[in-house]
């Protein structure tokens, strides 16, 4: 293995590590935003379900597919 090839492999590995650290930082920040947002959505849902007890909206929520409920929650 030549010295130039070894140096280029090391530089490539370091660039890959830097990209991974960048993604990890991004995911950490995303988690710091999504965790409180998810908590707020579930608190809102728990307060809302008591107010909507027996209404057509609550009945619709029971028959919606789970994926649609998740999409609505992520939208909020």
Short mmCIF file of C-alpha atoms in Angstrom, two decimals, residues 41 68-76:
data_model
loop_
_atom_site.label_atom_id
_atom_site.label_comp_id
_atom_site.label_asym_id
_atom_site.label_seq_id
_atom_site.Cartn_x
_atom_site.Cartn_y
_atom_site.Cartn_z
CA UNK A 41 -49.93 16.61 21.65
CA UNK A 68 -53.96 8.34 9.98
CA UNK A 69 -54.07 9.07 13.71
CA UNK A 70 -50.25 9.10 13.78
CA UNK A 71 -50.14 11.50 10.83
CA UNK A 72 -52.60 13.85 12.52
CA UNK A 73 -50.54 13.73 15.73
CA UNK A 74 -47.30 14.43 13.89
CA UNK A 75 -48.96 17.32 12.06
CA UNK A 76 -49.93 18.93 15.37
#
